[in-house]
PDB file of C-alpha atoms and ligand atoms in Angstrom:
ATOM      1  CA  UNK C   1       0.000   0.000   0.000  1.00  0.00           C
ATOM      2  CA  UNK C   2       1.398   3.434  -0.924  1.00  0.00           C
ATOM      3  CA  UNK C   3       1.006   6.181   1.633  1.00  0.00           C
ATOM      4  CA  UNK C   4      -0.049   9.723   0.795  1.00  0.00           C
ATOM      5  CA  UNK C   5       2.454  12.353   1.906  1.00  0.00           C
ATOM      6  CA  UNK C   6       1.309  15.702   3.229  1.00  0.00           C
ATOM      7  CA  UNK C   7       2.807  17.381   0.145  1.00  0.00           C
ATOM      8  CA  UNK C   8       0.238  15.506  -1.972  1.00  0.00           C
ATOM      9  CA  UNK C   9      -2.712  17.153  -0.225  1.00  0.00           C
ATOM     10  CA  UNK C  10      -4.266  20.428  -1.255  1.00  0.00           C
ATOM     11  CA  UNK C  11      -3.732  22.703  -4.200  1.00  0.00           C
ATOM     12  CA  UNK C  12      -0.246  23.522  -2.915  1.00  0.00           C
ATOM     13  CA  UNK C  13       0.913  20.205  -4.405  1.00  0.00           C
ATOM     14  CA  UNK C  14       0.977  22.151  -7.714  1.00  0.00           C
ATOM     15  CA  UNK C  15       2.759  25.216  -6.340  1.00  0.00           C
ATOM     16  CA  UNK C  16       5.489  26.356  -8.733  1.00  0.00           C
ATOM     17  CA  UNK C  17       4.205  24.033 -11.454  1.00  0.00           C
ATOM     18  CA  UNK C  18       2.762  25.185 -14.746  1.00  0.00           C
ATOM     19  CA  UNK C  19      -0.824  25.260 -15.993  1.00  0.00           C
ATOM     20  CA  UNK C  20      -1.804  26.046 -19.575  1.00  0.00           C
ATOM     21  CA  UNK C  21      -5.305  27.556 -19.774  1.00  0.00           C
ATOM     22  CA  UNK C  22      -7.137  27.937 -23.096  1.00  0.00           C
ATOM     23  CA  UNK C  23      -9.795  30.596 -23.599  1.00  0.00           C
ATOM     24  CA  UNK C  24      -8.011  32.812 -21.078  1.00  0.00           C
ATOM     25  CA  UNK C  25      -9.125  36.145 -22.544  1.00  0.00           C
ATOM     26  CA  UNK C  26     -12.594  36.147 -20.990  1.00  0.00           C
ATOM     27  CA  UNK C  27     -15.076  34.682 -18.537  1.00  0.00           C
ATOM     28  CA  UNK C  28     -14.307  31.320 -16.957  1.00  0.00           C
ATOM     29  CA  UNK C  29     -10.797  31.036 -18.428  1.00  0.00           C
ATOM     30  CA  UNK C  30      -9.775  34.455 -17.118  1.00  0.00           C
ATOM     31  CA  UNK C  31     -11.092  33.573 -13.642  1.00  0.00           C
ATOM     32  CA  UNK C  32      -9.184  30.273 -13.644  1.00  0.00           C
ATOM     33  CA  UNK C  33      -5.962  32.050 -14.672  1.00  0.00           C
ATOM     34  CA  UNK C  34      -6.273  34.565 -11.823  1.00  0.00           C
ATOM     35  CA  UNK C  35      -7.103  31.882  -9.270  1.00  0.00           C
ATOM     36  CA  UNK C  36      -4.252  29.541 -10.249  1.00  0.00           C
ATOM     37  CA  UNK C  37      -1.769  32.421 -10.067  1.00  0.00           C
ATOM     38  CA  UNK C  38      -3.126  33.297  -6.612  1.00  0.00           C
ATOM     39  CA  UNK C  39      -2.598  29.653  -5.606  1.00  0.00           C
ATOM     40  CA  UNK C  40       1.099  29.850  -6.548  1.00  0.00           C
ATOM     41  CA  UNK C  41       1.052  28.173  -9.949  1.00  0.00           C
ATOM     42  CA  UNK C  42       2.750  29.446 -13.072  1.00  0.00           C
ATOM     43  CA  UNK C  43       0.281  30.009 -15.891  1.00  0.00           C
ATOM     44  CA  UNK C  44       0.482  30.029 -19.684  1.00  0.00           C
ATOM     45  CA  UNK C  45      -2.671  31.868 -20.707  1.00  0.00           C
ATOM     46  CA  UNK C  46      -3.867  31.346 -24.284  1.00  0.00           C
ATOM     47  CA  UNK C  47      -6.513  32.848 -26.553  1.00  0.00           C
ATOM     48  CA  UNK C  48      -6.782  34.571 -29.919  1.00  0.00           C
ATOM     49  CA  UNK C  49      -7.214  38.007 -28.284  1.00  0.00           C
ATOM     50  CA  UNK C  50      -3.750  38.223 -26.762  1.00  0.00           C
ATOM     51  CA  UNK C  51      -4.305  41.852 -25.702  1.00  0.00           C
ATOM     52  CA  UNK C  52      -7.206  40.729 -23.491  1.00  0.00           C
ATOM     53  CA  UNK C  53      -5.071  37.934 -22.025  1.00  0.00           C
ATOM     54  CA  UNK C  54      -2.343  40.460 -21.239  1.00  0.00           C
ATOM     55  CA  UNK C  55      -4.889  42.593 -19.346  1.00  0.00           C
ATOM     56  CA  UNK C  56      -5.998  39.550 -17.303  1.00  0.00           C
ATOM     57  CA  UNK C  57      -2.380  38.762 -16.381  1.00  0.00           C
ATOM     58  CA  UNK C  58      -1.517  42.388 -15.572  1.00  0.00           C
ATOM     59  CA  UNK C  59      -4.071  42.301 -12.755  1.00  0.00           C
ATOM     60  CA  UNK C  60      -2.848  39.028 -11.198  1.00  0.00           C
ATOM     61  CA  UNK C  61       0.840  38.956 -12.037  1.00  0.00           C
ATOM     62  CA  UNK C  62       1.907  42.579 -12.607  1.00  0.00           C
ATOM     63  CA  UNK C  63       5.613  41.716 -12.814  1.00  0.00           C
ATOM     64  CA  UNK C  64       4.933  38.982 -15.359  1.00  0.00           C
ATOM     65  CA  UNK C  65       7.278  36.572 -13.605  1.00  0.00           C
ATOM     66  CA  UNK C  66       4.822  33.716 -13.166  1.00  0.00           C
ATOM     67  CA  UNK C  67       2.836  33.940 -16.372  1.00  0.00           C
ATOM     68  CA  UNK C  68       2.962  34.118 -20.121  1.00  0.00           C
ATOM     69  CA  UNK C  69       0.329  35.408 -22.565  1.00  0.00           C
ATOM     70  CA  UNK C  70       0.206  33.466 -25.818  1.00  0.00           C
ATOM     71  CA  UNK C  71      -1.911  34.088 -28.904  1.00  0.00           C
ATOM     72  CA  UNK C  72      -3.437  30.744 -29.794  1.00  0.00           C
ATOM     73  CA  UNK C  73      -6.293  29.634 -32.030  1.00  0.00           C
ATOM     74  CA  UNK C  74      -7.276  26.104 -30.991  1.00  0.00           C
ATOM     75  CA  UNK C  75      -8.737  25.490 -34.472  1.00  0.00           C
ATOM     76  CA  UNK C  76      -5.187  25.673 -35.832  1.00  0.00           C
ATOM     77  CA  UNK C  77      -2.923  22.716 -34.930  1.00  0.00           C
ATOM     78  CA  UNK C  78       0.293  24.673 -35.561  1.00  0.00           C
ATOM     79  CA  UNK C  79      -0.915  27.513 -33.354  1.00  0.00           C
ATOM     80  CA  UNK C  80      -1.542  25.049 -30.498  1.00  0.00           C
ATOM     81  CA  UNK C  81       1.854  23.419 -30.980  1.00  0.00           C
ATOM     82  CA  UNK C  82       3.489  26.868 -30.903  1.00  0.00           C
ATOM     83  CA  UNK C  83       1.726  27.636 -27.604  1.00  0.00           C
ATOM     84  CA  UNK C  84       3.090  24.451 -26.007  1.00  0.00           C
ATOM     85  CA  UNK C  85       6.554  25.228 -27.412  1.00  0.00           C
ATOM     86  CA  UNK C  86       6.356  28.687 -25.800  1.00  0.00           C
ATOM     87  CA  UNK C  87       5.371  27.050 -22.490  1.00  0.00           C
ATOM     88  CA  UNK C  88       8.360  24.692 -22.715  1.00  0.00           C
ATOM     89  CA  UNK C  89      10.745  27.515 -23.542  1.00  0.00           C
ATOM     90  CA  UNK C  90       9.560  29.734 -20.680  1.00  0.00           C
ATOM     91  CA  UNK C  91       8.685  27.261 -17.910  1.00  0.00           C
ATOM     92  CA  UNK C  92      10.062  23.889 -19.041  1.00  0.00           C
ATOM     93  CA  UNK C  93       6.672  22.373 -19.889  1.00  0.00           C
ATOM     94  CA  UNK C  94       3.103  21.925 -18.752  1.00  0.00           C
ATOM     95  CA  UNK C  95       1.866  20.008 -15.664  1.00  0.00           C
ATOM     96  CA  UNK C  96      -1.804  20.996 -15.809  1.00  0.00           C
ATOM     97  CA  UNK C  97      -4.026  21.649 -18.828  1.00  0.00           C
ATOM     98  CA  UNK C  98      -7.359  23.460 -18.518  1.00  0.00           C
ATOM     99  CA  UNK C  99      -9.302  22.844 -21.740  1.00  0.00           C
ATOM    100  CA  UNK C 100     -11.670  25.785 -21.410  1.00  0.00           C
ATOM    101  CA  UNK C 101     -11.837  27.441 -24.863  1.00  0.00           C
ATOM    102  CA  UNK C 102     -15.327  26.984 -26.209  1.00  0.00           C
ATOM    103  CA  UNK C 103     -18.333  28.679 -27.710  1.00  0.00           C
ATOM    104  CA  UNK C 104     -21.898  28.179 -28.801  1.00  0.00           C
ATOM    105  CA  UNK C 105     -24.122  29.476 -31.545  1.00  0.00           C
ATOM    106  CA  UNK C 106     -27.909  29.436 -31.324  1.00  0.00           C
ATOM    107  CA  UNK C 107     -28.039  27.520 -34.585  1.00  0.00           C
ATOM    108  CA  UNK C 108     -31.052  25.212 -34.795  1.00  0.00           C
ATOM    109  CA  UNK C 109     -30.519  21.954 -36.670  1.00  0.00           C
ATOM    110  CA  UNK C 110     -33.169  23.028 -39.181  1.00  0.00           C
ATOM    111  CA  UNK C 111     -31.641  26.444 -39.809  1.00  0.00           C
ATOM    112  CA  UNK C 112     -27.999  26.643 -38.714  1.00  0.00           C
ATOM    113  CA  UNK C 113     -25.119  27.293 -41.081  1.00  0.00           C
ATOM    114  CA  UNK C 114     -22.271  24.881 -41.680  1.00  0.00           C
ATOM    115  CA  UNK C 115     -19.844  27.635 -40.641  1.00  0.00           C
ATOM    116  CA  UNK C 116     -21.490  27.878 -37.189  1.00  0.00           C
ATOM    117  CA  UNK C 117     -21.603  24.084 -36.711  1.00  0.00           C
ATOM    118  CA  UNK C 118     -18.017  23.726 -37.914  1.00  0.00           C
ATOM    119  CA  UNK C 119     -16.723  26.379 -35.518  1.00  0.00           C
ATOM    120  CA  UNK C 120     -18.401  24.685 -32.534  1.00  0.00           C
ATOM    121  CA  UNK C 121     -17.017  21.274 -33.515  1.00  0.00           C
ATOM    122  CA  UNK C 122     -13.534  22.598 -34.224  1.00  0.00           C
ATOM    123  CA  UNK C 123     -13.194  24.633 -31.021  1.00  0.00           C
ATOM    124  CA  UNK C 124     -15.196  22.589 -28.490  1.00  0.00           C
ATOM    125  CA  UNK C 125     -14.161  19.113 -29.679  1.00  0.00           C
ATOM    126  CA  UNK C 126     -11.193  19.023 -32.058  1.00  0.00           C
ATOM    127  CA  UNK C 127      -9.316  21.908 -30.420  1.00  0.00           C
ATOM    128  CA  UNK C 128      -9.743  20.206 -27.043  1.00  0.00           C
ATOM    129  CA  UNK C 129      -8.319  16.973 -28.542  1.00  0.00           C
ATOM    130  CA  UNK C 130      -5.298  18.733 -30.056  1.00  0.00           C
ATOM    131  CA  UNK C 131      -4.508  20.495 -26.763  1.00  0.00           C
ATOM    132  CA  UNK C 132      -4.931  17.215 -24.869  1.00  0.00           C
ATOM    133  CA  UNK C 133      -2.533  15.350 -27.165  1.00  0.00           C
ATOM    134  CA  UNK C 134       0.111  18.071 -26.928  1.00  0.00           C
ATOM    135  CA  UNK C 135      -0.224  18.270 -23.134  1.00  0.00           C
ATOM    136  CA  UNK C 136       0.073  14.486 -22.714  1.00  0.00           C
ATOM    137  CA  UNK C 137       3.285  14.407 -24.776  1.00  0.00           C
ATOM    138  CA  UNK C 138       4.663  17.205 -22.642  1.00  0.00           C
ATOM    139  CA  UNK C 139       3.637  15.661 -19.308  1.00  0.00           C
ATOM    140  CA  UNK C 140       4.979  12.242 -20.294  1.00  0.00           C
ATOM    141  CA  UNK C 141       8.297  13.698 -21.501  1.00  0.00           C
ATOM    142  CA  UNK C 142       8.651  15.360 -18.104  1.00  0.00           C
ATOM    143  CA  UNK C 143       7.993  12.030 -16.412  1.00  0.00           C
ATOM    144  CA  UNK C 144       5.771  13.489 -13.748  1.00  0.00           C
ATOM    145  CA  UNK C 145       2.106  13.348 -12.940  1.00  0.00           C
ATOM    146  CA  UNK C 146      -0.275  15.788 -14.513  1.00  0.00           C
ATOM    147  CA  UNK C 147      -3.906  16.830 -14.517  1.00  0.00           C
ATOM    148  CA  UNK C 148      -6.155  17.609 -17.467  1.00  0.00           C
ATOM    149  CA  UNK C 149      -9.477  19.357 -16.812  1.00  0.00           C
ATOM    150  CA  UNK C 150     -12.105  19.785 -19.505  1.00  0.00           C
ATOM    151  CA  UNK C 151     -14.692  22.536 -19.080  1.00  0.00           C
ATOM    152  CA  UNK C 152     -17.790  20.737 -20.323  1.00  0.00           C
ATOM    153  CA  UNK C 153     -21.328  21.913 -19.676  1.00  0.00           C
ATOM    154  CA  UNK C 154     -24.643  20.835 -18.184  1.00  0.00           C
ATOM    155  CA  UNK C 155     -25.605  20.770 -21.897  1.00  0.00           C
ATOM    156  CA  UNK C 156     -23.353  17.698 -22.047  1.00  0.00           C
ATOM    157  CA  UNK C 157     -25.369  15.922 -19.341  1.00  0.00           C
ATOM    158  CA  UNK C 158     -28.845  16.401 -20.809  1.00  0.00           C
ATOM    159  CA  UNK C 159     -30.096  18.154 -23.953  1.00  0.00           C
ATOM    160  CA  UNK C 160     -31.620  21.609 -23.348  1.00  0.00           C
ATOM    161  CA  UNK C 161     -34.337  22.600 -25.841  1.00  0.00           C
ATOM    162  CA  UNK C 162     -32.883  24.456 -28.808  1.00  0.00           C
ATOM    163  CA  UNK C 163     -29.257  23.621 -27.966  1.00  0.00           C
ATOM    164  CA  UNK C 164     -28.728  21.917 -31.342  1.00  0.00           C
ATOM    165  CA  UNK C 165     -25.156  21.030 -32.132  1.00  0.00           C
ATOM    166  CA  UNK C 166     -23.765  22.831 -29.049  1.00  0.00           C
ATOM    167  CA  UNK C 167     -25.216  20.127 -26.767  1.00  0.00           C
ATOM    168  CA  UNK C 168     -23.728  17.465 -29.051  1.00  0.00           C
ATOM    169  CA  UNK C 169     -20.243  19.000 -28.738  1.00  0.00           C
ATOM    170  CA  UNK C 170     -20.515  19.001 -24.942  1.00  0.00           C
ATOM    171  CA  UNK C 171     -21.748  15.385 -24.920  1.00  0.00           C
ATOM    172  CA  UNK C 172     -18.607  14.670 -26.948  1.00  0.00           C
ATOM    173  CA  UNK C 173     -16.478  16.345 -24.256  1.00  0.00           C
ATOM    174  CA  UNK C 174     -18.059  14.045 -21.682  1.00  0.00           C
ATOM    175  CA  UNK C 175     -17.240  10.986 -23.814  1.00  0.00           C
ATOM    176  CA  UNK C 176     -13.705  12.242 -24.389  1.00  0.00           C
ATOM    177  CA  UNK C 177     -13.189  12.550 -20.626  1.00  0.00           C
ATOM    178  CA  UNK C 178     -13.976   8.855 -20.147  1.00  0.00           C
ATOM    179  CA  UNK C 179     -12.014   7.786 -23.267  1.00  0.00           C
ATOM    180  CA  UNK C 180      -8.938   9.583 -21.976  1.00  0.00           C
ATOM    181  CA  UNK C 181      -9.370   8.148 -18.469  1.00  0.00           C
ATOM    182  CA  UNK C 182      -9.411   4.631 -19.941  1.00  0.00           C
ATOM    183  CA  UNK C 183      -6.383   5.312 -22.201  1.00  0.00           C
ATOM    184  CA  UNK C 184      -4.442   6.560 -19.182  1.00  0.00           C
ATOM    185  CA  UNK C 185      -5.390   3.504 -17.104  1.00  0.00           C
ATOM    186  CA  UNK C 186      -4.417   1.193 -19.959  1.00  0.00           C
ATOM    187  CA  UNK C 187      -1.021   2.902 -20.037  1.00  0.00           C
ATOM    188  CA  UNK C 188      -0.683   2.819 -16.192  1.00  0.00           C
ATOM    189  CA  UNK C 189      -0.124   6.560 -16.421  1.00  0.00           C
ATOM    190  CA  UNK C 190      -0.433   8.702 -13.262  1.00  0.00           C
ATOM    191  CA  UNK C 191      -1.906  11.633 -15.215  1.00  0.00           C
ATOM    192  CA  UNK C 192      -5.487  12.364 -14.133  1.00  0.00           C
ATOM    193  CA  UNK C 193      -8.438  13.722 -16.115  1.00  0.00           C
ATOM    194  CA  UNK C 194     -11.671  15.309 -14.983  1.00  0.00           C
ATOM    195  CA  UNK C 195     -14.514  17.419 -16.315  1.00  0.00           C
ATOM    196  CA  UNK C 196     -16.441  20.346 -14.850  1.00  0.00           C
ATOM    197  CA  UNK C 197     -19.976  20.914 -16.160  1.00  0.00           C
ATOM    198  CA  UNK C 198     -21.506  24.290 -15.266  1.00  0.00           C
ATOM    199  CA  UNK C 199     -25.029  25.520 -15.862  1.00  0.00           C
ATOM    200  CA  UNK C 200     -25.517  29.246 -16.553  1.00  0.00           C
ATOM    201  CA  UNK C 201     -22.391  31.318 -15.805  1.00  0.00           C
ATOM    202  CA  UNK C 202     -22.269  35.090 -16.378  1.00  0.00           C
ATOM    203  CA  UNK C 203     -19.551  35.524 -19.020  1.00  0.00           C
ATOM    204  CA  UNK C 204     -19.314  36.594 -22.654  1.00  0.00           C
ATOM    205  CA  UNK C 205     -20.828  33.238 -23.655  1.00  0.00           C
ATOM    206  CA  UNK C 206     -24.540  34.146 -23.840  1.00  0.00           C
ATOM    207  CA  UNK C 207     -24.070  37.362 -25.839  1.00  0.00           C
ATOM    208  CA  UNK C 208     -22.022  35.412 -28.365  1.00  0.00           C
ATOM    209  CA  UNK C 209     -24.539  32.547 -28.387  1.00  0.00           C
ATOM    210  CA  UNK C 210     -27.606  34.781 -28.843  1.00  0.00           C
ATOM    211  CA  UNK C 211     -25.760  37.404 -30.935  1.00  0.00           C
ATOM    212  CA  UNK C 212     -27.363  39.942 -28.595  1.00  0.00           C
ATOM    213  CA  UNK C 213     -26.066  41.598 -25.436  1.00  0.00           C
ATOM    214  CA  UNK C 214     -29.647  42.512 -24.438  1.00  0.00           C
ATOM    215  CA  UNK C 215     -30.851  38.896 -24.634  1.00  0.00           C
ATOM    216  CA  UNK C 216     -27.800  37.776 -22.637  1.00  0.00           C
ATOM    217  CA  UNK C 217     -28.603  40.278 -19.894  1.00  0.00           C
ATOM    218  CA  UNK C 218     -32.229  39.078 -19.884  1.00  0.00           C
ATOM    219  CA  UNK C 219     -31.036  35.482 -19.262  1.00  0.00           C
ATOM    220  CA  UNK C 220     -28.655  36.517 -16.498  1.00  0.00           C
ATOM    221  CA  UNK C 221     -31.333  38.642 -14.795  1.00  0.00           C
ATOM    222  CA  UNK C 222     -33.835  35.766 -14.390  1.00  0.00           C
ATOM    223  CA  UNK C 223     -32.059  34.478 -11.273  1.00  0.00           C
ATOM    224  CA  UNK C 224     -28.644  34.517  -9.639  1.00  0.00           C
ATOM    225  CA  UNK C 225     -26.419  32.646 -12.080  1.00  0.00           C
ATOM    226  CA  UNK C 226     -22.962  31.213 -11.385  1.00  0.00           C
ATOM    227  CA  UNK C 227     -19.933  33.488 -11.411  1.00  0.00           C
ATOM    228  CA  UNK C 228     -16.802  32.524 -13.323  1.00  0.00           C
ATOM    229  CA  UNK C 229     -15.002  32.411  -9.961  1.00  0.00           C
ATOM    230  CA  UNK C 230     -17.363  29.606  -8.848  1.00  0.00           C
ATOM    231  CA  UNK C 231     -16.045  27.444 -11.687  1.00  0.00           C
ATOM    232  CA  UNK C 232     -12.448  28.385 -10.808  1.00  0.00           C
ATOM    233  CA  UNK C 233     -13.196  27.169  -7.266  1.00  0.00           C
ATOM    234  CA  UNK C 234     -14.233  23.776  -8.669  1.00  0.00           C
ATOM    235  CA  UNK C 235     -10.957  23.621 -10.626  1.00  0.00           C
ATOM    236  CA  UNK C 236      -9.032  24.244  -7.399  1.00  0.00           C
ATOM    237  CA  UNK C 237     -11.022  21.495  -5.649  1.00  0.00           C
ATOM    238  CA  UNK C 238     -10.134  19.010  -8.392  1.00  0.00           C
ATOM    239  CA  UNK C 239      -6.469  19.994  -8.194  1.00  0.00           C
ATOM    240  CA  UNK C 240      -6.537  19.690  -4.399  1.00  0.00           C
ATOM    241  CA  UNK C 241      -7.239  15.959  -4.370  1.00  0.00           C
ATOM    242  CA  UNK C 242      -4.371  13.634  -3.494  1.00  0.00           C
ATOM    243  CA  UNK C 243      -2.890  11.530  -6.321  1.00  0.00           C
ATOM    244  CA  UNK C 244      -5.019   8.459  -5.586  1.00  0.00           C
ATOM    245  CA  UNK C 245      -8.263  10.452  -5.964  1.00  0.00           C
ATOM    246  CA  UNK C 246      -9.576  11.229  -9.441  1.00  0.00           C
ATOM    247  CA  UNK C 247     -12.709  13.382  -9.487  1.00  0.00           C
ATOM    248  CA  UNK C 248     -14.272  12.490 -12.804  1.00  0.00           C
ATOM    249  CA  UNK C 249     -17.084  14.999 -13.112  1.00  0.00           C
ATOM    250  CA  UNK C 250     -18.390  18.030 -11.268  1.00  0.00           C
ATOM    251  CA  UNK C 251     -21.936  19.101 -12.159  1.00  0.00           C
ATOM    252  CA  UNK C 252     -22.804  22.578 -10.921  1.00  0.00           C
ATOM    253  CA  UNK C 253     -25.951  24.648 -11.538  1.00  0.00           C
ATOM    254  CA  UNK C 254     -27.152  27.949 -10.168  1.00  0.00           C
ATOM    255  CA  UNK C 255     -29.408  26.950  -7.276  1.00  0.00           C
ATOM    256  CA  UNK C 256     -32.424  28.537  -8.945  1.00  0.00           C
ATOM    257  CA  UNK C 257     -31.790  27.150 -12.448  1.00  0.00           C
ATOM    258  CA  UNK C 258     -34.906  25.119 -13.242  1.00  0.00           C
ATOM    259  CA  UNK C 259     -33.707  23.092 -16.242  1.00  0.00           C
TER     260      UNK C 259
HETATM  261  N1  NAP Q   1     -21.060  30.713 -19.642  1.00  0.00           N
HETATM  262  C1  NAP Q   1     -21.815  29.635 -19.504  1.00  0.00           C
HETATM  263  O1  NAP Q   1     -23.006  29.720 -19.173  1.00  0.00           O
HETATM  264  C2  NAP Q   1     -21.216  28.273 -19.720  1.00  0.00           C
HETATM  265  C3  NAP Q   1     -21.923  27.157 -19.258  1.00  0.00           C
HETATM  266  C4  NAP Q   1     -21.387  25.893 -19.445  1.00  0.00           C
HETATM  267  C5  NAP Q   1     -20.173  25.753 -20.065  1.00  0.00           C
HETATM  268  N2  NAP Q   1     -19.489  26.853 -20.530  1.00  0.00           N
HETATM  269  C6  NAP Q   1     -18.212  26.621 -21.197  1.00  0.00           C
HETATM  270  O2  NAP Q   1     -17.214  27.387 -20.558  1.00  0.00           O
HETATM  271  C7  NAP Q   1     -16.131  27.606 -21.460  1.00  0.00           C
HETATM  272  C8  NAP Q   1     -15.694  29.070 -21.377  1.00  0.00           C
HETATM  273  O3  NAP Q   1     -16.741  29.888 -21.843  1.00  0.00           O
HETATM  274  P1  NAP Q   1     -17.146  31.266 -21.132  1.00  0.00           P
HETATM  275  O4  NAP Q   1     -18.480  31.065 -20.536  1.00  0.00           O
HETATM  276  O5  NAP Q   1     -16.053  31.775 -20.268  1.00  0.00           O
HETATM  277  O6  NAP Q   1     -17.349  32.181 -22.426  1.00  0.00           O
HETATM  278  P2  NAP Q   1     -16.540  33.454 -22.988  1.00  0.00           P
HETATM  279  O7  NAP Q   1     -16.487  34.519 -21.951  1.00  0.00           O
HETATM  280  O8  NAP Q   1     -17.211  33.776 -24.288  1.00  0.00           O
HETATM  281  O9  NAP Q   1     -15.080  32.884 -23.247  1.00  0.00           O
HETATM  282  C9  NAP Q   1     -14.823  31.987 -24.294  1.00  0.00           C
HETATM  283  C10 NAP Q   1     -13.318  31.838 -24.449  1.00  0.00           C
HETATM  284  O10 NAP Q   1     -13.054  30.886 -25.505  1.00  0.00           O
HETATM  285  C11 NAP Q   1     -12.043  31.422 -26.332  1.00  0.00           C
HETATM  286  N3  NAP Q   1     -12.107  30.929 -27.708  1.00  0.00           N
HETATM  287  C12 NAP Q   1     -13.160  30.917 -28.561  1.00  0.00           C
HETATM  288  N4  NAP Q   1     -12.792  30.460 -29.771  1.00  0.00           N
HETATM  289  C13 NAP Q   1     -11.459  30.178 -29.676  1.00  0.00           C
HETATM  290  C14 NAP Q   1     -10.486  29.693 -30.590  1.00  0.00           C
HETATM  291  N5  NAP Q   1     -10.805  29.408 -31.878  1.00  0.00           N
HETATM  292  N6  NAP Q   1      -9.220  29.516 -30.154  1.00  0.00           N
HETATM  293  C15 NAP Q   1      -8.884  29.811 -28.880  1.00  0.00           C
HETATM  294  N7  NAP Q   1      -9.743  30.286 -27.969  1.00  0.00           N
HETATM  295  C16 NAP Q   1     -11.020  30.471 -28.372  1.00  0.00           C
HETATM  296  C17 NAP Q   1     -12.263  32.936 -26.286  1.00  0.00           C
HETATM  297  O11 NAP Q   1     -11.030  33.605 -26.564  1.00  0.00           O
HETATM  298  P3  NAP Q   1     -10.714  34.439 -27.904  1.00  0.00           P
HETATM  299  O12 NAP Q   1     -12.013  34.857 -28.513  1.00  0.00           O
HETATM  300  O13 NAP Q   1      -9.865  35.569 -27.427  1.00  0.00           O
HETATM  301  O14 NAP Q   1      -9.929  33.472 -28.742  1.00  0.00           O
HETATM  302  C18 NAP Q   1     -12.654  33.148 -24.837  1.00  0.00           C
HETATM  303  O15 NAP Q   1     -11.512  33.339 -24.034  1.00  0.00           O
HETATM  304  C19 NAP Q   1     -16.628  27.150 -22.832  1.00  0.00           C
HETATM  305  O16 NAP Q   1     -16.096  25.886 -23.128  1.00  0.00           O
HETATM  306  C20 NAP Q   1     -18.139  27.070 -22.646  1.00  0.00           C
HETATM  307  O17 NAP Q   1     -18.715  26.124 -23.523  1.00  0.00           O
HETATM  308  C21 NAP Q   1     -19.987  28.096 -20.366  1.00  0.00           C
END
């Protein structure tokens, strides 16, 4: 029987180690970046809007010693590989990957455009797979343990009316979590994987989804929705577990969310 040392408990087990966070320019990703820096991790923060990422980092790591802003489009394999190369050059590699980049379009199956469906599939599913593959290679080359966390959605646990292909992409994320867990067990690999599935969170997501800031505000005003920091808290909980504990899925809704 292996014993668990005190250094394996709590989020401090990752102190000084490096997390790469996708979708770090806004919402949940930005909150996760700030929280992981506050917890003593080094962070490689990625998104297409690098200027927005830089603003997020300026607030949490003004000297820029513990973080790196990288322009990355997860739809572009070379762009992802360049982000991981930048992480290796600056911090020696990645120990934690937060697969957060994602988006939705209100694009009904009877009316949506291929461009909208393709973007959701490429960002929410394929981009997540590319980042996962690059992170695994990095973690294995470093010979240590690692943690991969997918930001799924409650739309991946049941199908909300009108969610069209978005719900299908988040069901795919759920399947990919279990596929990766089984691949890692087959390989006797100490790297862990888990998924966090939020309900409504107040971010830029709804305005993008509805193509309307007013409609987004209407949704967020119906009841108290989750804050991005609530999801960051769940990330910290997952990272706090000792190595023999793998939290597979966290489902979290606003208390008043009816669906
Ligand atoms: N908000 C919610 O109610 C809710 C609920 C459940 C799950 N989620 C999930 O939470 C995750 C984060 O969303 P959010 O709510 O924080 O929304 P958000 O504020 O709109 O942030 C989305 C992030 O994804 C990034 N992104 C989009 N396309 C990208 C691409 N091609 N390459 C790289 N990054 C890209 C954006 O960065 P750039 O545009 O700068 O590239 C942005 O940082 C998503 O996976 C979403 O599905 C959200």
